[in-house]
Amino acid sequence: MAEVAPIRIEDPSDPRIAAFMSIKERDLTGRQGRFIAEGTVVLRLLAAAHRAGRGITAEAILLLENRLAGLAELLAEFPADVPVFVADARVFDAIAGFNMHRGVLALGRSDAVPDRDALIAALPASSLVLAACGLSNHDNMGSLFRNAAAFGVDAVLMDAASCDPMYRKSIRVSVGSVLTLPFARQGTAAELIERLHAAGFAIWGLSPRGETEVTEIPPAQRVALLVGTEGEGLPQAVLSAVRTARIRQRPGLDSLNVAMAAGIALHEVARINGRI
Amino acid sequence: MAEVAPIRIEDPSDPRIAAFMSIKERDLTGRQGRFIAEGTVVLRLLAAAHRAGRGITAEAILLLENRLAGLAELLAEFPADVPVFVADARVFDAIAGFNMHRGVLALGRSDAVPDRDALIAALPASSLVLAACGLSNHDNMGSLFRNAAAFGVDAVLMDAASCDPMYRKSIRVSVGSVLTLPFARQGTAAELIERLHAAGFAIWGLSPRGETEVTEIPPAQRVALLVGTEGEGLPQAVLSAVRTARIRQRPGLDSLNVAMAAGIALHEVARINGRI
């Protein structure tokens, strides 16, 4: 068990915790690969990702002082050279906003730039992939990852037009799944579809006008479920290049939220293929 | 078609649009039954609710001037005595924040205080109810309503510990379903369960430790799906009083988000009972 010697911060402008300053406003993402992890569940997954040694490292931890005692076990999962800063409520609030973050924060760094084609090449013979094009909402992105983890997805693949999953809010909504699920965000939707086809994937685009009900998607060794932007959904050019699936619902309403639709479809596909 | 004569607002402090001031910060809800509707889809449902005459009325509409032309048809769905205010970007922004609301807002009033038992008594012989206890997150509340509408739920019933669905953000996330789906928020979870049992409902509590898979819930004339608080889920006392159902997922992870779990379960139950 690593020994944890917390460093007390008395001044919100202390340069040692500068990276945590005003993270709510700054929406820290992607800058030199830095990201913010919030809450104990996400911190646990950060520790796991750090130990796994695939390019994600923890750089510093910042805790509200009264959280320290209850987190000894979790802190011991991090290497001893990851500094643990503690601050009282006034200082913590001035740094990051207590109500926002419940007193548990970590700064992480991602050095791996995951390559889509390498990721596809490394997938097991029996695989489930979640693919997305043009997904621009960070909440939905986080929710997609949370669902993907729950239903045993092997990798999340996005086009370059999709937003960055390493954004603070996506990580939080994903409950840390962004840190543990392999993903790549690269190229166009057309390229992604072509690569998945070449790798033997049956690709199913989700659309309210899809031809097959999600409950009737036939089992296959390699299945990719593809979702589109909020509002618009998948463009016609994409829908023409794949098979299409729909979720039955009452007519005349706005379609389901994209993350909700993906969750329902993943649940079905994972059951059909015996993955859960 | 009602004739629309928009009233130009030049001063953000004009008392006629006082109800719209700083709605982001004030989180308008429940005060004299007032609520805020945002965006064209929600406005359309507000117009429908107003015409239905069940206690929901539109009081005023506030538009960014460049949205006016495109909305003539929608505005005509409101009675002519509902004032339509327009403002330019600078004024609109000072009132309500343009980026937040995309230039389309309405103020509504709800005079109906829906009574749980009256609502249960009025349900059709074949019914699907979504019930919630202790649901405190407004996003999840809105998402529950959106799913409930998509899968043909007849009423949403909540205990008094659940948050108010008429809160601005819930209405927005529900894409207006809060304005059209009958709901009641009253009493304890125990009372709610007792009333639903008495009305012949098979009540299924969703829990990661549930006994029956959601895909195996037997068909029934009257089914109620019951969900609990974020994080904790349904308390043991509630789980002991109902039948329990689970969603299969990968072990060792945080459970699904409550709205996601409800969406997946509603999709299954609605299919099993031929409601979609």
XYZ file of C-alpha atoms in Angstrom:
552
model
C 0.000 0.000 0.000
C 1.421 3.362 -1.014
C 1.884 5.884 1.740
C -0.153 9.024 1.299
C 1.246 12.267 2.648
C -1.305 14.928 1.794
C -0.131 18.457 1.076
C -2.264 21.168 2.628
C -3.222 24.096 0.373
C -4.001 27.330 2.228
C -4.097 29.710 -0.719
C -6.349 29.195 -3.754
C -3.695 30.832 -5.929
C -1.029 28.305 -4.901
C 0.703 27.417 -8.191
C 0.773 23.732 -7.282
C -2.985 23.475 -7.779
C -3.204 25.951 -10.668
C -4.451 23.215 -12.995
C -7.579 22.839 -10.865
C -8.474 26.544 -10.909
C -11.914 27.398 -12.244
C -12.321 24.086 -13.997
C -16.041 24.626 -14.264
C -15.582 27.685 -16.421
C -12.585 26.530 -18.340
C -14.076 23.203 -19.305
C -10.659 21.654 -19.328
C -10.160 19.332 -22.226
C -7.493 18.196 -24.544
C -4.932 20.845 -23.609
C -1.692 18.928 -23.536
C -3.903 15.909 -23.046
C -4.985 17.013 -19.556
C -8.369 16.039 -18.165
C -10.312 16.337 -14.917
C -11.791 13.383 -13.037
C -14.526 14.083 -10.469
C -15.914 11.938 -7.690
C -14.799 8.721 -6.037
C -16.128 6.290 -8.665
C -14.305 8.082 -11.462
C -11.157 8.357 -9.326
C -11.184 4.599 -8.839
C -11.323 4.072 -12.600
C -8.534 6.611 -13.071
C -6.389 4.625 -10.653
C -7.170 1.453 -12.607
C -6.375 3.152 -15.920
C -3.113 4.499 -14.477
C -2.060 1.026 -13.325
C -3.025 -0.488 -16.694
C -0.264 1.619 -18.263
C -1.934 2.330 -21.593
C -1.132 6.033 -21.640
C -3.471 7.417 -19.007
C -1.780 8.761 -15.901
C -2.933 10.511 -12.751
C -0.985 13.716 -12.117
C -2.507 15.157 -8.938
C -5.433 14.732 -6.588
C -7.304 17.539 -4.835
C -9.609 16.751 -1.917
C -11.772 18.632 0.491
C -10.133 17.980 3.861
C -13.122 16.188 5.377
C -13.124 13.668 2.502
C -9.549 12.566 3.197
C -10.169 10.039 5.973
C -12.829 8.153 4.035
C -10.653 7.853 0.929
C -7.485 6.264 2.332
C -8.098 2.989 0.546
C -8.793 4.649 -2.796
C -5.735 6.909 -2.498
C -3.593 3.864 -1.853
C -4.509 2.643 -5.348
C -2.471 5.497 -6.818
C 1.341 5.468 -6.961
C 2.946 7.294 -4.045
C 4.406 9.962 -6.345
C 0.975 11.299 -7.304
C 0.588 14.323 -5.010
C -2.543 14.563 -2.896
C -3.583 18.123 -2.072
C -6.162 18.910 0.598
C -7.991 22.164 1.241
C -10.729 23.351 3.549
C -14.170 24.220 2.194
C -13.375 27.915 1.686
C -10.197 27.254 -0.273
C -11.622 24.298 -2.189
C -14.606 26.349 -3.168
C -12.389 29.177 -4.386
C -10.403 26.713 -6.466
C -13.069 24.546 -8.024
C -16.512 25.029 -6.497
C -17.413 22.508 -3.825
C -21.030 21.911 -4.761
C -19.925 21.154 -8.259
C -17.412 18.522 -7.419
C -18.275 17.059 -4.012
C -14.755 17.602 -2.813
C -13.018 14.917 -4.881
C -10.981 15.857 -7.955
C -8.033 14.554 -9.891
C -5.995 15.863 -12.773
C -5.070 13.269 -15.349
C -3.081 13.142 -18.554
C -3.690 11.092 -21.642
C -0.612 10.480 -23.758
C -2.085 7.868 -26.003
C -3.613 9.181 -29.221
C -5.672 6.123 -30.062
C -5.502 5.170 -33.719
C -8.777 4.003 -35.184
C -7.366 1.425 -37.539
C -5.014 -0.023 -34.937
C -7.934 -0.286 -32.541
C -10.107 -2.061 -35.119
C -7.224 -4.408 -35.962
C -6.854 -5.342 -32.289
C -10.539 -6.200 -31.703
C -11.341 -9.787 -30.729
C -13.002 -12.142 -33.236
C -16.293 -11.699 -31.419
C -16.803 -7.963 -30.967
C -19.382 -5.323 -30.301
C -18.539 -1.765 -31.388
C -20.450 1.427 -30.764
C -19.853 3.964 -33.540
C -20.962 7.591 -33.644
C -20.890 10.374 -36.219
C -21.249 14.051 -35.502
C -22.166 13.608 -31.864
C -21.665 17.090 -30.444
C -23.206 16.997 -26.972
C -20.871 16.109 -24.112
C -23.640 14.751 -21.891
C -24.782 12.407 -24.618
C -21.186 11.383 -25.271
C -20.676 10.495 -21.606
C -23.968 8.662 -21.487
C -23.019 6.651 -24.591
C -19.820 5.499 -22.899
C -21.647 4.560 -19.699
C -24.088 2.433 -21.708
C -21.308 0.970 -23.817
C -19.518 -0.199 -20.675
C -22.725 -1.608 -19.160
C -23.457 -3.703 -22.234
C -19.979 -4.993 -22.947
C -18.914 -2.870 -25.901
C -15.293 -3.535 -26.935
C -14.555 -0.124 -28.447
C -16.229 3.207 -29.178
C -15.344 4.656 -32.573
C -16.240 8.204 -33.583
C -15.706 10.412 -36.581
C -13.623 13.559 -36.125
C -16.809 15.676 -36.131
C -17.837 14.160 -32.793
C -16.905 15.947 -29.585
C -14.034 14.988 -27.301
C -14.975 12.306 -24.748
C -12.103 13.471 -22.488
C -14.002 16.650 -21.729
C -14.779 17.034 -18.017
C -18.517 16.592 -18.287
C -18.337 13.584 -20.577
C -16.005 11.836 -18.150
C -18.353 12.588 -15.261
C -21.520 11.476 -17.068
C -19.739 8.327 -18.255
C -18.955 7.597 -14.575
C -15.370 7.124 -15.690
C -16.015 4.687 -18.546
C -14.240 7.084 -20.911
C -11.035 6.258 -19.019
C -11.378 2.502 -19.359
C -13.140 1.819 -22.666
C -10.888 1.863 -25.751
C -11.958 4.569 -28.184
C -10.811 6.489 -31.245
C -12.062 9.733 -32.765
C -10.743 10.159 -36.246
C -11.623 10.659 -39.927
C -15.002 10.672 -41.600
C -18.093 8.548 -41.084
C -17.598 7.095 -44.569
C -14.065 5.962 -43.717
C -15.200 4.488 -40.440
C -17.948 2.501 -42.156
C -15.522 1.295 -44.817
C -12.987 0.108 -42.204
C -15.641 -1.659 -40.159
C -17.045 -3.365 -43.245
C -13.549 -4.456 -44.230
C -13.082 -5.926 -40.749
C -16.212 -8.031 -41.174
C -18.613 -6.020 -39.044
C -22.355 -6.069 -39.600
C -23.071 -2.338 -39.229
C -26.500 -1.255 -38.021
C -27.396 2.425 -38.240
C -30.035 3.498 -35.717
C -32.808 5.598 -37.205
C -36.516 6.176 -36.547
C -36.941 5.099 -40.185
C -34.784 1.987 -39.790
C -35.905 -1.197 -41.560
C -35.283 -3.814 -38.880
C -36.485 -3.653 -35.296
C -33.594 -3.623 -32.843
C -35.056 -6.737 -31.234
C -34.687 -8.543 -34.578
C -31.076 -7.705 -35.369
C -29.600 -11.109 -36.215
C -26.712 -12.428 -34.125
C -23.253 -12.009 -35.632
C -19.640 -12.443 -34.597
C -18.931 -8.764 -35.160
C -21.619 -6.139 -34.767
C -21.262 -2.360 -34.906
C -24.101 -0.133 -33.817
C -23.950 3.322 -35.414
C -25.647 6.455 -34.065
C -25.863 9.986 -35.439
C -26.096 13.566 -34.272
C -28.674 14.794 -31.838
C -31.687 16.137 -33.689
C -30.750 15.276 -37.254
C -29.773 11.661 -36.751
C -27.673 9.805 -39.315
C -27.372 11.496 -42.722
C -28.931 9.707 -45.697
C -25.527 8.972 -47.242
C -24.581 7.024 -44.117
C -27.940 5.247 -43.862
C -27.551 4.086 -47.473
C -24.180 2.510 -46.695
C -25.318 0.345 -43.765
C -28.234 -1.760 -42.587
C -30.737 0.194 -40.535
C -32.559 -0.540 -37.311
C -35.343 1.221 -35.441
C -36.791 1.257 -31.950
C -40.554 0.868 -31.883
C -42.269 3.785 -30.160
C -45.460 5.798 -30.196
C -45.796 7.726 -33.465
C -45.891 11.491 -33.770
C -43.341 12.271 -31.076
C -39.849 13.602 -31.161
C -37.439 10.669 -31.479
C -35.679 9.306 -28.400
C -32.553 10.968 -27.101
C -29.507 9.516 -28.928
C -27.915 8.056 -25.798
C -31.246 6.528 -24.771
C -31.729 4.984 -28.202
C -28.174 3.626 -28.137
C -28.745 2.169 -24.651
C -31.914 0.371 -25.718
C -30.288 -0.932 -28.890
C -27.094 -2.040 -27.119
C -29.157 -3.885 -24.510
C -30.909 -5.821 -27.288
C -27.800 -6.506 -29.359
C -25.804 -7.571 -26.288
C -28.592 -9.994 -25.302
C -28.991 -11.337 -28.821
C -25.267 -12.013 -29.001
C -24.960 -13.436 -25.489
C -22.626 -10.696 -24.321
C -24.520 -9.955 -21.089
C -56.116 31.284 -37.681
C -55.499 33.732 -34.833
C -53.948 37.032 -35.810
C -50.592 37.643 -34.238
C -49.548 41.202 -33.477
C -46.122 41.000 -31.856
C -45.179 43.572 -29.257
C -41.639 44.896 -29.584
C -39.617 45.070 -26.356
C -36.812 47.648 -26.419
C -35.884 47.641 -22.739
C -34.921 44.469 -20.843
C -36.485 45.959 -17.713
C -39.885 46.382 -19.391
C -42.362 45.128 -16.763
C -44.368 43.243 -19.376
C -41.597 40.699 -19.756
C -40.524 40.680 -16.095
C -41.526 37.024 -15.744
C -38.853 36.078 -18.283
C -36.024 37.923 -16.534
C -33.020 35.829 -15.553
C -34.921 32.583 -15.821
C -31.693 30.663 -15.965
C -30.693 31.796 -12.496
C -34.112 31.801 -10.900
C -34.995 28.326 -12.061
C -38.598 29.277 -12.259
C -40.861 26.585 -10.922
C -44.053 26.237 -8.990
C -44.413 29.900 -8.052
C -48.099 30.561 -8.569
C -47.967 27.579 -10.864
C -45.854 29.416 -13.446
C -43.434 27.547 -15.682
C -41.129 28.268 -18.617
C -41.287 26.469 -21.958
C -38.250 26.640 -24.268
C -37.879 25.890 -27.941
C -40.293 25.290 -30.777
C -41.104 21.639 -30.043
C -42.047 22.427 -26.440
C -44.028 25.479 -27.551
C -46.056 23.297 -29.886
C -46.933 20.967 -27.001
C -47.781 23.960 -24.823
C -50.218 25.149 -27.484
C -51.757 21.662 -27.596
C -52.019 21.535 -23.778
C -53.595 25.000 -23.745
C -56.223 23.951 -26.297
C -56.915 20.717 -24.397
C -58.195 22.885 -21.526
C -57.045 20.704 -18.652
C -55.583 23.513 -16.581
C -52.446 24.390 -18.516
C -52.477 27.807 -20.155
C -49.967 29.858 -22.116
C -49.584 33.360 -20.689
C -46.974 35.002 -22.888
C -44.450 34.245 -25.616
C -41.042 35.865 -26.002
C -39.126 35.520 -29.258
C -35.888 36.697 -30.708
C -36.953 38.928 -33.604
C -35.335 36.830 -36.311
C -37.293 33.755 -35.170
C -40.658 35.453 -35.686
C -41.112 34.879 -39.420
C -40.415 31.155 -39.198
C -42.891 30.641 -36.375
C -46.086 32.168 -37.810
C -47.786 28.791 -38.084
C -46.882 27.774 -34.542
C -47.968 31.130 -33.112
C -51.334 30.743 -34.808
C -51.912 27.654 -32.655
C -52.169 29.923 -29.602
C -55.264 32.033 -28.838
C -54.964 35.603 -30.054
C -55.023 36.985 -26.506
C -51.680 35.374 -25.628
C -49.221 38.247 -26.103
C -46.187 37.666 -28.323
C -43.178 39.782 -27.391
C -40.194 40.156 -29.683
C -36.762 41.514 -28.898
C -33.480 41.904 -30.727
C -30.471 39.804 -29.750
C -29.079 42.355 -27.314
C -32.349 42.777 -25.435
C -33.256 39.082 -25.571
C -29.854 38.194 -24.221
C -30.220 40.674 -21.363
C -33.600 39.153 -20.516
C -32.987 35.452 -20.769
C -29.683 34.581 -22.411
C -29.925 33.767 -26.096
C -27.545 30.839 -26.227
C -29.502 29.189 -23.474
C -32.885 29.389 -25.068
C -32.395 29.676 -28.824
C -34.674 32.648 -28.972
C -37.979 30.878 -28.292
C -39.610 31.091 -24.853
C -43.068 30.974 -23.370
C -44.465 31.525 -19.924
C -47.166 29.084 -18.900
C -49.387 28.542 -15.906
C -50.622 25.286 -14.470
C -53.819 25.610 -12.450
C -54.514 21.933 -12.131
C -53.105 20.283 -9.027
C -53.384 16.714 -10.225
C -54.727 14.338 -7.579
C -53.031 10.958 -7.523
C -56.070 8.914 -6.609
C -58.326 10.670 -9.101
C -55.705 10.045 -11.769
C -55.461 6.346 -10.901
C -59.267 6.062 -10.872
C -59.432 7.559 -14.362
C -56.886 5.184 -15.950
C -58.126 2.914 -18.740
C -58.609 -0.823 -18.118
C -55.405 -1.525 -20.003
C -52.764 0.811 -18.579
C -49.065 1.367 -18.262
C -47.887 3.577 -15.392
C -44.413 4.854 -14.631
C -43.917 5.407 -10.901
C -40.961 7.055 -9.156
C -39.888 7.565 -5.553
C -37.368 10.066 -4.350
C -36.245 11.117 -7.817
C -34.375 14.360 -7.165
C -32.583 15.174 -10.411
C -34.447 17.397 -12.859
C -32.623 16.066 -15.907
C -33.545 12.515 -15.016
C -37.120 13.586 -14.339
C -37.398 15.174 -17.775
C -35.786 12.166 -19.397
C -38.267 9.834 -17.641
C -41.172 11.803 -19.089
C -39.667 11.782 -22.575
C -39.316 7.988 -22.396
C -42.755 7.578 -20.871
C -44.294 9.456 -23.787
C -42.286 7.479 -26.354
C -43.462 4.144 -24.960
C -47.114 4.959 -24.401
C -47.252 5.429 -20.627
C -50.719 6.571 -19.465
C -49.606 8.413 -16.318
C -46.471 9.211 -14.328
C -46.952 8.937 -10.555
C -44.365 10.173 -8.059
C -44.072 10.389 -4.312
C -43.852 13.842 -2.729
C -40.096 13.363 -2.224
C -39.543 13.490 -5.978
C -38.681 16.797 -7.626
C -41.132 18.981 -9.518
C -41.447 18.015 -13.196
C -42.694 21.555 -14.002
C -39.204 22.895 -13.355
C -37.720 24.578 -16.425
C -35.010 22.028 -17.092
C -37.304 19.021 -16.667
C -39.732 20.472 -19.194
C -36.897 21.073 -21.643
C -35.324 17.626 -21.268
C -38.779 16.024 -21.557
C -39.157 17.864 -24.885
C -42.508 19.058 -23.546
C -43.901 15.673 -22.498
C -44.360 17.033 -18.962
C -47.048 19.315 -20.418
C -49.002 16.528 -22.096
C -48.588 13.392 -19.963
C -50.911 13.157 -16.936
C -48.911 13.040 -13.702
C -49.295 13.377 -9.939
C -46.690 13.964 -7.223
C -48.143 13.247 -3.848
C -47.792 11.184 -0.641
C -45.372 8.407 0.168
C -44.034 5.525 -1.895
C -45.904 3.110 0.391
C -49.224 4.846 -0.277
C -48.561 4.918 -3.997
C -47.828 1.192 -4.043
C -50.941 0.454 -1.990
C -53.181 2.480 -4.329
C -51.701 0.867 -7.426
C -52.122 -2.610 -5.937
C -55.723 -1.789 -5.043
C -56.311 -0.691 -8.635
C -55.094 -4.055 -9.893
C -51.637 -3.062 -11.105
C -48.789 -5.532 -11.335
C -46.004 -3.373 -9.878
C -42.426 -4.025 -10.957
C -39.629 -2.316 -9.048
C -36.455 -1.841 -11.110
C -33.291 -2.839 -9.283
C -29.874 -4.268 -10.210
C -30.793 -7.061 -7.773
C -34.255 -7.629 -9.279
C -35.495 -11.214 -9.609
C -37.031 -11.172 -13.094
C -35.349 -9.932 -16.234
C -37.203 -7.003 -17.784
C -37.535 -9.029 -20.974
C -39.449 -11.683 -18.999
C -42.010 -9.467 -17.269
C -45.294 -11.237 -18.022
C -47.996 -9.364 -19.938
C -50.773 -7.864 -17.836
C -53.726 -5.537 -18.301
C -52.266 -3.042 -15.843
C -48.552 -2.715 -15.307
C -46.678 -0.161 -13.205
C -42.936 0.204 -13.494
C -41.362 1.696 -10.369
C -37.956 3.412 -10.220
C -35.995 4.854 -7.301
C -33.550 7.600 -6.503
C -30.335 8.157 -8.389
C -27.484 6.360 -6.692
C -29.348 4.514 -3.954
C -32.130 3.006 -6.061
C -35.332 1.719 -4.443
C -35.205 1.258 -0.660
C -35.527 -2.300 0.675
C -38.960 -1.585 2.196
C -40.266 -0.712 -1.259
C -38.570 -3.660 -2.970
C -40.197 -6.010 -0.447
C -43.650 -4.684 -1.320
C -43.452 -5.239 -5.092
C -42.133 -7.661 -7.683
C -38.650 -6.811 -8.846
C -37.044 -6.693 -12.272
C -33.489 -6.227 -13.448
C -31.669 -5.257 -16.628
C -28.891 -7.638 -17.545
C -25.531 -5.888 -17.826
C -21.837 -6.428 -17.338
C -21.036 -7.057 -13.671
C -18.833 -4.847 -11.512
C -19.937 -1.515 -12.933
C -21.974 1.284 -11.552
C -25.653 0.639 -12.354
C -27.278 2.329 -15.333
C -28.604 5.857 -15.022
C -32.185 5.745 -13.686
C -33.748 7.323 -16.788
C -31.787 4.942 -19.008
C -32.897 1.928 -16.983
C -36.512 3.139 -17.106
C -36.281 3.657 -20.871
C -34.965 0.132 -21.460
C -37.592 -1.396 -19.153
C -40.451 0.643 -20.655
C -39.412 -0.403 -24.145
C -39.614 -4.074 -23.093
C -42.867 -3.760 -21.154
C -44.522 -1.733 -23.918
C -43.512 -4.397 -26.473
C -44.605 -7.286 -24.261
C -48.011 -5.668 -23.799
C -48.443 -4.628 -27.421
C -48.526 -0.929 -26.587
C -46.040 0.113 -29.269
